[in-house]
mmCIF file of N, CA and C in Angstrom:
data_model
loop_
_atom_site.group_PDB
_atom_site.id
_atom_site.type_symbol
_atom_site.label_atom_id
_atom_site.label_comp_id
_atom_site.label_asym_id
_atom_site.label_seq_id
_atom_site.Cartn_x
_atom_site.Cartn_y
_atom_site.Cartn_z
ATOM 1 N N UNK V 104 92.822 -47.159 57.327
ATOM 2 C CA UNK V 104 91.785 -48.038 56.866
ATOM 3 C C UNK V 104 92.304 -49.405 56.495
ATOM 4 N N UNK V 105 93.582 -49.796 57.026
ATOM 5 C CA UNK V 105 94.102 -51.394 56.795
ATOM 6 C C UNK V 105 94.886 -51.234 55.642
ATOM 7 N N UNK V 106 94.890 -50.170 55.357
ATOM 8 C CA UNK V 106 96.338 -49.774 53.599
ATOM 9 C C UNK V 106 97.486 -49.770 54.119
ATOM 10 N N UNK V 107 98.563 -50.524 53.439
ATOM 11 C CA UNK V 107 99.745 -49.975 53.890
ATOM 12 C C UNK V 107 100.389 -49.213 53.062
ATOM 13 N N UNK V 108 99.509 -49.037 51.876
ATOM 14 C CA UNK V 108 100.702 -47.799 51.151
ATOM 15 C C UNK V 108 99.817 -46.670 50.991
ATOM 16 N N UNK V 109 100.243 -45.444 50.956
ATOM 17 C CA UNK V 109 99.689 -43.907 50.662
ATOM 18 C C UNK V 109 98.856 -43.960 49.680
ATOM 19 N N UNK V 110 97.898 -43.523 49.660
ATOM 20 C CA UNK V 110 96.821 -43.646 48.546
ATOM 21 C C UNK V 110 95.801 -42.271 48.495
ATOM 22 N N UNK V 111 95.655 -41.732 47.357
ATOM 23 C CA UNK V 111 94.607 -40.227 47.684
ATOM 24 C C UNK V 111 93.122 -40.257 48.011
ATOM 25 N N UNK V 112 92.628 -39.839 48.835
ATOM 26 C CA UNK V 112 91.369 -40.189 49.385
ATOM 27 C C UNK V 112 90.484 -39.027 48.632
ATOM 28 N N UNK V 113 89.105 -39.236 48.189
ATOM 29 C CA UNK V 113 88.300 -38.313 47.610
ATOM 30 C C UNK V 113 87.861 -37.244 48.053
ATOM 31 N N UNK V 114 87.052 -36.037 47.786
ATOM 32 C CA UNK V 114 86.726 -35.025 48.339
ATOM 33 C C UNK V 114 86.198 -35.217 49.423
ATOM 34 N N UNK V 115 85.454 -35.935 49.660
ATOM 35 C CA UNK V 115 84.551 -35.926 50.818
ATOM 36 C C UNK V 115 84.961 -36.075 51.846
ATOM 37 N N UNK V 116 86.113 -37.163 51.478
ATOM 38 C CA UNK V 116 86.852 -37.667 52.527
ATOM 39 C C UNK V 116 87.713 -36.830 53.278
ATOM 40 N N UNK V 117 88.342 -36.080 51.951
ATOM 41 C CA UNK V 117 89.387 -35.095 52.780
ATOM 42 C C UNK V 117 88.978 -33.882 53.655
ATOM 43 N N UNK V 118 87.242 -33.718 53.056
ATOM 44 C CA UNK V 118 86.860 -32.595 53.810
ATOM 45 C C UNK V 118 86.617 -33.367 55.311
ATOM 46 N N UNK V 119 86.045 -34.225 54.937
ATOM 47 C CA UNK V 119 85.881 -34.950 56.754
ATOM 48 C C UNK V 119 87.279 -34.946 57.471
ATOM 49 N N UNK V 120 88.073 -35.353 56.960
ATOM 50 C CA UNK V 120 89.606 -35.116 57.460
ATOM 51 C C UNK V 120 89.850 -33.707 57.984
ATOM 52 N N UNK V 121 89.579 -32.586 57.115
ATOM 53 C CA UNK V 121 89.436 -31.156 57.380
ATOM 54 C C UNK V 121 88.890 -30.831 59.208
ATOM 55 N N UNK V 122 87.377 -31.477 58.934
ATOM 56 C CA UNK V 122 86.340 -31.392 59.918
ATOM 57 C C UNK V 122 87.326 -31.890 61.052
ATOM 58 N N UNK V 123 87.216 -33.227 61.110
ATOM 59 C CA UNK V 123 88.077 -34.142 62.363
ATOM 60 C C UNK V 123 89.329 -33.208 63.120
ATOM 61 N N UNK V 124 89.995 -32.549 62.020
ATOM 62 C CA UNK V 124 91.271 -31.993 62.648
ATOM 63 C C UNK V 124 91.187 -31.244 63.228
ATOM 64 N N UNK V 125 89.692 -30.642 63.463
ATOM 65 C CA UNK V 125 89.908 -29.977 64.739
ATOM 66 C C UNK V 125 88.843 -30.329 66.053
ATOM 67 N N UNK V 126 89.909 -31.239 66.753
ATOM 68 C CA UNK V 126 89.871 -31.471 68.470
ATOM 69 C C UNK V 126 88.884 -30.827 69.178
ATOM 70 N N UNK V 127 89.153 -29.272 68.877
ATOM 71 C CA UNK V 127 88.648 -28.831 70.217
ATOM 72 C C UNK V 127 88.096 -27.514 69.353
ATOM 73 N N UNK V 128 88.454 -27.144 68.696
ATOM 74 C CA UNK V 128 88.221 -26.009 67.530
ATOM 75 C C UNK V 128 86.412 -25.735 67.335
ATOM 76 N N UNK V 129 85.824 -27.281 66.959
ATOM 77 C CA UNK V 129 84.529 -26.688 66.608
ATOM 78 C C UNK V 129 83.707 -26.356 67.533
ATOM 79 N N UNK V 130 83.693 -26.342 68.937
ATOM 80 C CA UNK V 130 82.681 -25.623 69.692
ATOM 81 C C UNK V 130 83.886 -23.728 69.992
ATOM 82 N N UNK V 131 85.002 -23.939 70.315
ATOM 83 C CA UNK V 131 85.483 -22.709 70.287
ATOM 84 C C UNK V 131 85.169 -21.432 68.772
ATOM 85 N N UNK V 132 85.457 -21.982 67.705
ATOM 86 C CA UNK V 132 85.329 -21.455 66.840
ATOM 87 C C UNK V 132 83.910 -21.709 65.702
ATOM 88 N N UNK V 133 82.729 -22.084 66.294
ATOM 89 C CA UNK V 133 81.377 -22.344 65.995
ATOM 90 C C UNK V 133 80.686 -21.479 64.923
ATOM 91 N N UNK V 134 80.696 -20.133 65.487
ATOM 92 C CA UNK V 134 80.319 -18.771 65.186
ATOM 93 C C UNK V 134 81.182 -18.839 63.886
ATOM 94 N N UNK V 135 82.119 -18.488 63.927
ATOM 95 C CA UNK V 135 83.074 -18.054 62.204
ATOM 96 C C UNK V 135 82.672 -19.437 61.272
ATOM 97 N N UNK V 136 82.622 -20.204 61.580
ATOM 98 C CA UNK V 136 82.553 -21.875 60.950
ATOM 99 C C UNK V 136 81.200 -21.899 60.286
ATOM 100 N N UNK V 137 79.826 -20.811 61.005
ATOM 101 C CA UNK V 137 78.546 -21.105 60.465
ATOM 102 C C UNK V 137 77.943 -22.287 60.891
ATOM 103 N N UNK V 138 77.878 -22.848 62.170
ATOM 104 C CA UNK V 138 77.754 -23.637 62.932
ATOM 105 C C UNK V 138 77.003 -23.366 63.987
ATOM 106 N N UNK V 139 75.853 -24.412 64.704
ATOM 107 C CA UNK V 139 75.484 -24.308 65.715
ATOM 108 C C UNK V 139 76.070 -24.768 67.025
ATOM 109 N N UNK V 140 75.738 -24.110 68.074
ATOM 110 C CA UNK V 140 76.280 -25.111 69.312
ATOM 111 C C UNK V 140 74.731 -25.359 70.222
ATOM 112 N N UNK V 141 74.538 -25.805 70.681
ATOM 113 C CA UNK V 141 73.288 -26.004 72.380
ATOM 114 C C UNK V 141 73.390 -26.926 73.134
ATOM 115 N N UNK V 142 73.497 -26.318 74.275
ATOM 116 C CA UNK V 142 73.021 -26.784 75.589
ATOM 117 C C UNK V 142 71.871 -27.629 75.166
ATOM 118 N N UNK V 143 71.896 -29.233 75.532
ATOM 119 C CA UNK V 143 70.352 -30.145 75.590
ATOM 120 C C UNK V 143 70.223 -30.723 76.564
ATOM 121 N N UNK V 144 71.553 -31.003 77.755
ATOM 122 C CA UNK V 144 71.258 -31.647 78.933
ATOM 123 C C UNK V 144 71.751 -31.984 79.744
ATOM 124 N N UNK V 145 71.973 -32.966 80.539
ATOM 125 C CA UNK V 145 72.973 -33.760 81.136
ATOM 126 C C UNK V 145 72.505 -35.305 80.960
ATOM 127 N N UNK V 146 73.687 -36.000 81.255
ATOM 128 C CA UNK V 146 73.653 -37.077 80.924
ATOM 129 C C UNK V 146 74.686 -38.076 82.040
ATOM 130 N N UNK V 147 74.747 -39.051 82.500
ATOM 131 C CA UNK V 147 75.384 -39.708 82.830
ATOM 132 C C UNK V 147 76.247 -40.851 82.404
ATOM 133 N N UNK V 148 77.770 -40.464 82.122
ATOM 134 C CA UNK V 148 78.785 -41.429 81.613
ATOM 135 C C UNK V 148 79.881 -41.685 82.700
ATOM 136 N N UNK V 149 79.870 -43.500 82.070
ATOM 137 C CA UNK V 149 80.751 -44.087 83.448
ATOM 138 C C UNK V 149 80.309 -43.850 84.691
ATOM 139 N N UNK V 150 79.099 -43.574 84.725
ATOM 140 C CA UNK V 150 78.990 -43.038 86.981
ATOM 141 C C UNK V 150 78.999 -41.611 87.139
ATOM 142 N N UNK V 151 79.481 -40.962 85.882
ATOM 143 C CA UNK V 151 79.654 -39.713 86.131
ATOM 144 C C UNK V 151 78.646 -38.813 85.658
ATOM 145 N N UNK V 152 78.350 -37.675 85.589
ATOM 146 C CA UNK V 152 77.556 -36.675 85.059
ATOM 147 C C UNK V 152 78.574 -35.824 84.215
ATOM 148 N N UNK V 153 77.939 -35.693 82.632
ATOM 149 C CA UNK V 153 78.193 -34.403 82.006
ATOM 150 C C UNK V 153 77.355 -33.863 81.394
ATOM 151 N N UNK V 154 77.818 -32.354 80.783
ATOM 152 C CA UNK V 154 77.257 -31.211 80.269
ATOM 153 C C UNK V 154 76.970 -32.058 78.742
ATOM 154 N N UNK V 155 76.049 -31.772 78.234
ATOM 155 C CA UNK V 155 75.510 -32.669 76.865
ATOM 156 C C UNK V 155 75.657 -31.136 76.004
ATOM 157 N N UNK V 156 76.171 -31.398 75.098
ATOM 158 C CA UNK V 156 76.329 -29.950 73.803
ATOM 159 C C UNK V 156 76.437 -30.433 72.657
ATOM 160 N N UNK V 157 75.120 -30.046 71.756
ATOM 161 C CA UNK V 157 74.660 -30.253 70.641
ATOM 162 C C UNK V 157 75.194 -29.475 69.651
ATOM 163 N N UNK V 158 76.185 -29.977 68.496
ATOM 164 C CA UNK V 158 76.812 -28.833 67.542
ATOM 165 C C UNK V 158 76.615 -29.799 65.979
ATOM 166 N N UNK V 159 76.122 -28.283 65.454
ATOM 167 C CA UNK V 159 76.039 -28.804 63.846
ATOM 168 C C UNK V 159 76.760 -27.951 62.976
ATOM 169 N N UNK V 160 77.416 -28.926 62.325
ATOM 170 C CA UNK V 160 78.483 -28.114 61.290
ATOM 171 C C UNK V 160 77.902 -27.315 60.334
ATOM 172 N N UNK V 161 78.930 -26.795 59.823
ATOM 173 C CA UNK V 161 78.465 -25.840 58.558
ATOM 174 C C UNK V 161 78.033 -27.124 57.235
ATOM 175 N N UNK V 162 78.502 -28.117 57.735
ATOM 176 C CA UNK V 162 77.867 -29.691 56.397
ATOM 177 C C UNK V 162 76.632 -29.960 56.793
ATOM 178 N N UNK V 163 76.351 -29.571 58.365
ATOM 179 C CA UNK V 163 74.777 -29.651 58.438
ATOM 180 C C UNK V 163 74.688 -31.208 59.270
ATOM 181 N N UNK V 164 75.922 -31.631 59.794
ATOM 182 C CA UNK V 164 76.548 -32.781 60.431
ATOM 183 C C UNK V 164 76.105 -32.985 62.175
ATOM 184 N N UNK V 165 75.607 -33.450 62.616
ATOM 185 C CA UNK V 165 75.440 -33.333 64.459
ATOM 186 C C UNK V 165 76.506 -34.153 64.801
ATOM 187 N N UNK V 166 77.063 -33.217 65.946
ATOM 188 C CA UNK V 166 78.324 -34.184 66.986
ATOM 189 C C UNK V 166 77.368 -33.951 67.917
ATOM 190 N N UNK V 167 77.742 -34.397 69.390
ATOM 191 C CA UNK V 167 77.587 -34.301 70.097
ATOM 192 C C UNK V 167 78.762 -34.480 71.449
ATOM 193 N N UNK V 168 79.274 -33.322 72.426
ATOM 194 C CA UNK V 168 80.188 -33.633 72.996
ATOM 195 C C UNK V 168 80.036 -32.953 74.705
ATOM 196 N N UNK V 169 80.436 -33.724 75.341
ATOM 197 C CA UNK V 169 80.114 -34.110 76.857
ATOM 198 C C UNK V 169 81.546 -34.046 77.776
ATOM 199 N N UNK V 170 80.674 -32.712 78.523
ATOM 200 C CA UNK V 170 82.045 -32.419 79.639
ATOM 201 C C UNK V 170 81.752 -32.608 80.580
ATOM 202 N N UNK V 171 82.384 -33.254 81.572
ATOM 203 C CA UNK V 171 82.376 -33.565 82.844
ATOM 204 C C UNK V 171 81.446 -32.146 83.834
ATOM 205 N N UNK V 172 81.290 -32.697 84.186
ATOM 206 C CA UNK V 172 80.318 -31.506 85.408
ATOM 207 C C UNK V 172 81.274 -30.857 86.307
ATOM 208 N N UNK V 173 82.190 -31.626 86.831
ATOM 209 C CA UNK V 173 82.926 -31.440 87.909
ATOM 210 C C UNK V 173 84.509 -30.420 87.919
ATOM 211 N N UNK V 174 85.072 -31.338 86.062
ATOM 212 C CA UNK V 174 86.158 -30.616 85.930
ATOM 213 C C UNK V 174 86.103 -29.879 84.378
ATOM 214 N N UNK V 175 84.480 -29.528 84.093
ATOM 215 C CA UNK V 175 84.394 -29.633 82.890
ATOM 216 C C UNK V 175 85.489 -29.617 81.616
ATOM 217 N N UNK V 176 85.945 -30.989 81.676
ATOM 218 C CA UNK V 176 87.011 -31.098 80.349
ATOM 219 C C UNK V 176 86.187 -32.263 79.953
ATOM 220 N N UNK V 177 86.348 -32.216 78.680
ATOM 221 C CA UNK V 177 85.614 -33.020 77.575
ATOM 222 C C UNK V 177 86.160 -34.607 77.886
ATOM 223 N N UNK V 178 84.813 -35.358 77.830
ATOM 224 C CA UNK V 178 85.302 -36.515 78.237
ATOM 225 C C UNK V 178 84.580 -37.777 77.040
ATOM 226 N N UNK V 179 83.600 -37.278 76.108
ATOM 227 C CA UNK V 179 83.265 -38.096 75.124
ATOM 228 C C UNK V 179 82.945 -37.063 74.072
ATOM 229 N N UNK V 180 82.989 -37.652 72.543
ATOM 230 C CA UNK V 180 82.556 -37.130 71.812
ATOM 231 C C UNK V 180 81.941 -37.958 70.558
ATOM 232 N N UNK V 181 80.662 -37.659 70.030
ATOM 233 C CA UNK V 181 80.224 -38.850 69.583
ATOM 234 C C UNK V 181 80.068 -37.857 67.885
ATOM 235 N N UNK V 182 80.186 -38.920 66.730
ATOM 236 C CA UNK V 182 79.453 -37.859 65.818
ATOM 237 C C UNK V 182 79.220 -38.896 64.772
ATOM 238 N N UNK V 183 79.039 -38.508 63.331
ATOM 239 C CA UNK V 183 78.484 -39.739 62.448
ATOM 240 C C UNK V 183 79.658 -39.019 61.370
ATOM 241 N N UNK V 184 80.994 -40.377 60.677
ATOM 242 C CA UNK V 184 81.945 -39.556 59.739
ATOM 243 C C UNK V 184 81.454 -40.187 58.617
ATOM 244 N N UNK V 185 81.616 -38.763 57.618
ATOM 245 C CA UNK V 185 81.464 -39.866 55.875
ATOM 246 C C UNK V 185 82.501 -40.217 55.341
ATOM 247 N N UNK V 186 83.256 -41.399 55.044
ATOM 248 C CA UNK V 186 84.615 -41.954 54.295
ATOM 249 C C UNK V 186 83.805 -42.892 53.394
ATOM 250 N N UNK V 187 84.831 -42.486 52.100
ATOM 251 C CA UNK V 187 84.650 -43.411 51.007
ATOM 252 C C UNK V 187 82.915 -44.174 50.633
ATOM 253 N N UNK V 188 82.083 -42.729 50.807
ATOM 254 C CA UNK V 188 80.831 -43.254 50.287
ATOM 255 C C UNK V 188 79.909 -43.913 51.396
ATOM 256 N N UNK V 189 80.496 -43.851 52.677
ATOM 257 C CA UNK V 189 79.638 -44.637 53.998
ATOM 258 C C UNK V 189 80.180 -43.387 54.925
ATOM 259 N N UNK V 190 78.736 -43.813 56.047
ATOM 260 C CA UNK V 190 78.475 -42.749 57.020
ATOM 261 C C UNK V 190 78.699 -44.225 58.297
ATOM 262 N N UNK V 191 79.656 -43.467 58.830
ATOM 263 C CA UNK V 191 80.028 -44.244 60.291
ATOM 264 C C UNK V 191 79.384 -43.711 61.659
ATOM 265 N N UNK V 192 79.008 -44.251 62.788
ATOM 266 C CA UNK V 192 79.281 -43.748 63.747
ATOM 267 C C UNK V 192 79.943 -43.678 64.271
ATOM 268 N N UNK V 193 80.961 -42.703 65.035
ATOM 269 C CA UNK V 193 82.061 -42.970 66.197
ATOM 270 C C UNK V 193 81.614 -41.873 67.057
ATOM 271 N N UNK V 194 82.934 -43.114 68.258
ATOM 272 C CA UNK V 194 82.564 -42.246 69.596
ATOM 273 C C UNK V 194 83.712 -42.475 69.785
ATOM 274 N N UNK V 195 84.351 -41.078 70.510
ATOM 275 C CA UNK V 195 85.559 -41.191 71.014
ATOM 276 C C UNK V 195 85.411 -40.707 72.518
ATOM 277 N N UNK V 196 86.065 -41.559 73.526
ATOM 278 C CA UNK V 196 86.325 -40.934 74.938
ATOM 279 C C UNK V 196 87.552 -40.707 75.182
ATOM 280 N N UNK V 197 87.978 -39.281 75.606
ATOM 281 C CA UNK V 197 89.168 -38.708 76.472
ATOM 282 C C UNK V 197 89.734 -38.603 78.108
ATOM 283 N N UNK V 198 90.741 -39.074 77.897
ATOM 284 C CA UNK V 198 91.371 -39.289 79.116
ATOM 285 C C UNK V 198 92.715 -39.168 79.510
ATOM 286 N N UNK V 199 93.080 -39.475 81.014
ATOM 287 C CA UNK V 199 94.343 -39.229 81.240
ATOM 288 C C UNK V 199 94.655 -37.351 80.641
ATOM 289 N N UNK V 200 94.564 -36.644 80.417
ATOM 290 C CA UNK V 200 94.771 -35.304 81.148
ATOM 291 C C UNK V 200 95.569 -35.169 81.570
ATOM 292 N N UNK V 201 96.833 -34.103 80.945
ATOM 293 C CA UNK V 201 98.093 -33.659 81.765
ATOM 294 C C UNK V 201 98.732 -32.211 81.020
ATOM 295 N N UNK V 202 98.982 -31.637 81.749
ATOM 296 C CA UNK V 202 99.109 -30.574 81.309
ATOM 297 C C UNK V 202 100.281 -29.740 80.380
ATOM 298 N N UNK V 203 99.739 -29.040 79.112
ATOM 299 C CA UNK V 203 100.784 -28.698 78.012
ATOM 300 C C UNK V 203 100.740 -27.285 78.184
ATOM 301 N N UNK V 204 101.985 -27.027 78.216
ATOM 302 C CA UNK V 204 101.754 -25.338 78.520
ATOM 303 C C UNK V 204 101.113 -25.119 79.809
ATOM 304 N N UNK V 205 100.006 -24.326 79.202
ATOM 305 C CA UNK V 205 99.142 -23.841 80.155
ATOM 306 C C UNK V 205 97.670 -24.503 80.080
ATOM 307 N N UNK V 206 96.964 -25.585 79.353
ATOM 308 C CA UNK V 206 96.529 -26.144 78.712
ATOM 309 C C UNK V 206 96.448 -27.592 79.523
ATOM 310 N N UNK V 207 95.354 -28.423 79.505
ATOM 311 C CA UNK V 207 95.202 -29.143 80.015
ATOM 312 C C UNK V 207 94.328 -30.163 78.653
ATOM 313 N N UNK V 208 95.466 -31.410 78.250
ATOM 314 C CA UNK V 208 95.505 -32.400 77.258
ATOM 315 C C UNK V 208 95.149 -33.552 76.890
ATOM 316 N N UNK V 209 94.184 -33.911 76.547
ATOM 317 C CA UNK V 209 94.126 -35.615 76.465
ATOM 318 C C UNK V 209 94.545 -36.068 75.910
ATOM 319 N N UNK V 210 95.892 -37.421 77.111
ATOM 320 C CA UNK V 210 96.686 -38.199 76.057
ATOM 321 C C UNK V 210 96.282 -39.599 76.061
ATOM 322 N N UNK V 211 95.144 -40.105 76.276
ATOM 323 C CA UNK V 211 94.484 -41.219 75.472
ATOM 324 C C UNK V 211 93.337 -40.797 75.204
ATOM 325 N N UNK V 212 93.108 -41.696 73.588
ATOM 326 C CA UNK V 212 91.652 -41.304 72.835
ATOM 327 C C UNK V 212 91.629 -42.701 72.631
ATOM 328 N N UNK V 213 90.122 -43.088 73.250
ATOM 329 C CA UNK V 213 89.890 -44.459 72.834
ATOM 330 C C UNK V 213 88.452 -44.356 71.774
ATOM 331 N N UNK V 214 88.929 -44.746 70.302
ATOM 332 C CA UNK V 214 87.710 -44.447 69.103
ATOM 333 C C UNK V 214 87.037 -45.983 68.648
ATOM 334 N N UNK V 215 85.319 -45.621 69.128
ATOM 335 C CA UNK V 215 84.583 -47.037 69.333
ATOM 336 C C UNK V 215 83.852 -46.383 67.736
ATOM 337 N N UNK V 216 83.529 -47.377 66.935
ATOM 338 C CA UNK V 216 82.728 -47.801 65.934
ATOM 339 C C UNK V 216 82.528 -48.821 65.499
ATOM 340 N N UNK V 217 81.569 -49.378 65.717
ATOM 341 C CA UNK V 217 80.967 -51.031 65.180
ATOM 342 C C UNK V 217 81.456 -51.563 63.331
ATOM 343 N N UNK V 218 81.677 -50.534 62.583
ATOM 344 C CA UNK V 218 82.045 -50.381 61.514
ATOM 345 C C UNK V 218 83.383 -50.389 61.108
ATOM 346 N N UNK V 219 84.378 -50.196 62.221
ATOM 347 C CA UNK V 219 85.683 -50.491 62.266
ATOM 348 C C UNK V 219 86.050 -51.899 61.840
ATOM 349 N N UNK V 220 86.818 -52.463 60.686
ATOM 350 C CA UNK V 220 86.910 -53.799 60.300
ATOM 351 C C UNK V 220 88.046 -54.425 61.266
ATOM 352 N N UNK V 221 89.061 -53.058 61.650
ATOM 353 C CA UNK V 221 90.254 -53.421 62.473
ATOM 354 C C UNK V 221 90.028 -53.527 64.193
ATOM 355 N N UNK V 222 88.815 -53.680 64.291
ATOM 356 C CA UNK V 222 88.320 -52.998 65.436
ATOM 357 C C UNK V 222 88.502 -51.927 66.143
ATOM 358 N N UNK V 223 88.640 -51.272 67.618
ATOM 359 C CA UNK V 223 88.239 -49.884 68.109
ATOM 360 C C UNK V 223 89.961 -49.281 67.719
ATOM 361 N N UNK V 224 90.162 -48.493 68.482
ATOM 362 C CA UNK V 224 91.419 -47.603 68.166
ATOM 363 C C UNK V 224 91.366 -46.678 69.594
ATOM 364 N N UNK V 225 92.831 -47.322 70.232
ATOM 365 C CA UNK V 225 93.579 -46.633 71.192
ATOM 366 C C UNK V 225 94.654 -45.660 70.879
ATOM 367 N N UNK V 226 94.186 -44.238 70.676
ATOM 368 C CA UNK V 226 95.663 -43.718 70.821
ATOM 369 C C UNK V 226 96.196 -43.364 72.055
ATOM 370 N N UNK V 227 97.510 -43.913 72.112
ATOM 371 C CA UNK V 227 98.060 -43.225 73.563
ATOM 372 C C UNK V 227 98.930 -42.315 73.202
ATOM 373 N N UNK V 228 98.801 -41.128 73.534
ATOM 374 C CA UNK V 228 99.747 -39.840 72.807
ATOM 375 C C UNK V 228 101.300 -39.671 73.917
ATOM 376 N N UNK V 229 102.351 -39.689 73.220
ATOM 377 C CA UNK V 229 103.477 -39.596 74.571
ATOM 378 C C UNK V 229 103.926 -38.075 74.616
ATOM 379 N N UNK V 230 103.275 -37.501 73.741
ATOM 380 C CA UNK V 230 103.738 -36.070 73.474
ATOM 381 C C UNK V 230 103.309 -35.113 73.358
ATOM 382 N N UNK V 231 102.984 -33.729 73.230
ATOM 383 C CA UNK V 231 102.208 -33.147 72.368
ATOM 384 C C UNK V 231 103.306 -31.612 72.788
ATOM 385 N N UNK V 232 103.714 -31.125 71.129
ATOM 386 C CA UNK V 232 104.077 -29.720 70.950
ATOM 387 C C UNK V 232 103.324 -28.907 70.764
ATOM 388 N N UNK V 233 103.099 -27.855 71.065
ATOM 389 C CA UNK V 233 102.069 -27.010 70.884
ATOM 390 C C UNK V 233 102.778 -25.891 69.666
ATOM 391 N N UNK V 234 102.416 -25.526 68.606
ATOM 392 C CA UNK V 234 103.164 -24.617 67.467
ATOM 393 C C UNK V 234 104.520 -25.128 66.710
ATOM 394 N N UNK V 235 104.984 -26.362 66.712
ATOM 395 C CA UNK V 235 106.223 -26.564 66.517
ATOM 396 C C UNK V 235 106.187 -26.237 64.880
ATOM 397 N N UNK V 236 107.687 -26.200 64.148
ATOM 398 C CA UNK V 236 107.726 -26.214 62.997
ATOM 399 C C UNK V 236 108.164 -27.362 62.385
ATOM 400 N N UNK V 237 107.115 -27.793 61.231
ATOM 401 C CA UNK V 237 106.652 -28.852 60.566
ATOM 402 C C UNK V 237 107.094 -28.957 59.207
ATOM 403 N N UNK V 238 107.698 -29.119 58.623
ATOM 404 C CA UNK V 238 108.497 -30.029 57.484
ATOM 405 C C UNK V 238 107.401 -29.789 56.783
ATOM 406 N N UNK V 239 106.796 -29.247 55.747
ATOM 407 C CA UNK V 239 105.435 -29.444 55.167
ATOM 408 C C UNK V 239 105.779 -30.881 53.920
ATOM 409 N N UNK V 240 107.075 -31.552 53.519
ATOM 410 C CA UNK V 240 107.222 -32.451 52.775
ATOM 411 C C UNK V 240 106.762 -33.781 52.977
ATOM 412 N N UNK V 241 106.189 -33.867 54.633
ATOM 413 C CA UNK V 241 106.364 -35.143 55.251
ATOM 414 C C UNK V 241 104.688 -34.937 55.118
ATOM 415 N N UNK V 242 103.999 -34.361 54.447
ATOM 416 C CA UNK V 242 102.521 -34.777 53.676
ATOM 417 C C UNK V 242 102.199 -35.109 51.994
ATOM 418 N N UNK V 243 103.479 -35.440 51.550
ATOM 419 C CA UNK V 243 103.413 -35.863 50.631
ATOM 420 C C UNK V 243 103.395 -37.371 50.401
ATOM 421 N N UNK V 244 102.751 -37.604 49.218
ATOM 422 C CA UNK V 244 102.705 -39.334 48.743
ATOM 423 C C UNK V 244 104.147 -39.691 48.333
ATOM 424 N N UNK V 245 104.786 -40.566 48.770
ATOM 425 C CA UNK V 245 105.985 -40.763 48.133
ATOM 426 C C UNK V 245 105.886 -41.444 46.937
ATOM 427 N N UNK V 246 107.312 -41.468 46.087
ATOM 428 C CA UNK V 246 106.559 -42.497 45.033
ATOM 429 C C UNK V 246 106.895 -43.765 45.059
ATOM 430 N N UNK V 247 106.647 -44.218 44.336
ATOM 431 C CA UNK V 247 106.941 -45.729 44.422
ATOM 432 C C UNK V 247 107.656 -46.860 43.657
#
């Protein structure tokens, strides 16, 4: 959010953080979560056609996320986040696709919101481990 030092973010926030962290999780794991999923349509993005799927969280939240027709892998995902007392829209589109494991990955996420002060956000990912072991210290606030 334009901070450069570690700072603790409020409940809400962290639960949206919770929500966000999972990628690909909330239409796979819908059912245990207390969540809806539906089929509402198709739609056309970029020239292309995708599958339109309507999912509401257990917060009672609508995403909405869109797979290609052709190779159905997820190619947008749109939803509304709450940080620090405001409700954003974002949309993120996936791309570039290459394969981890056995698994097929998107290593750019380009995240559009009009509400962004820094404007949009390109990640280009050069990596991705699948299970590695994680230092749990390197989520701590350092001090200062």
């Amino acid at each position: 959010g334009g901070q450069s030092d570690p700072e603790k973010v409020d409940d809400e926030t962290a639960n949206g953080f919770k929500v966000r962290g999972k990628i690909f999780g909330p239409l796979l794991y819908y059912k245990d979560d207390g969540a809806k999923a539906d089929f509402v349509g198709v739609d056309t993005l970029n020239g292309k056609t995708a599958y339109k799927i309507k999912y509401v969280g257990f917060d009672n939240q609508d995403q909405y996320f869109y797979f290609d027709t052709e190779s159905s892998m997820l190619v947008r995902m749109d939803k509304k986040v709450k940080a620090m007392g405001k409700t954003v829209h974002s949309e993120t589109t996936y791309t570039n696709y290459k394969k981890v494991g056995d698994v097929l990955m998107p290593f750019l996420m380009d995240v559009k919101s009009s509400e962004m002060k820094m404007g949009n956000q390109e990640m280009i990912i050069d990596k991705i481990e699948i299970n590695p072991d994680i230092d749990i210290s390197i989520y701590s606030i350092p001090g200062k």
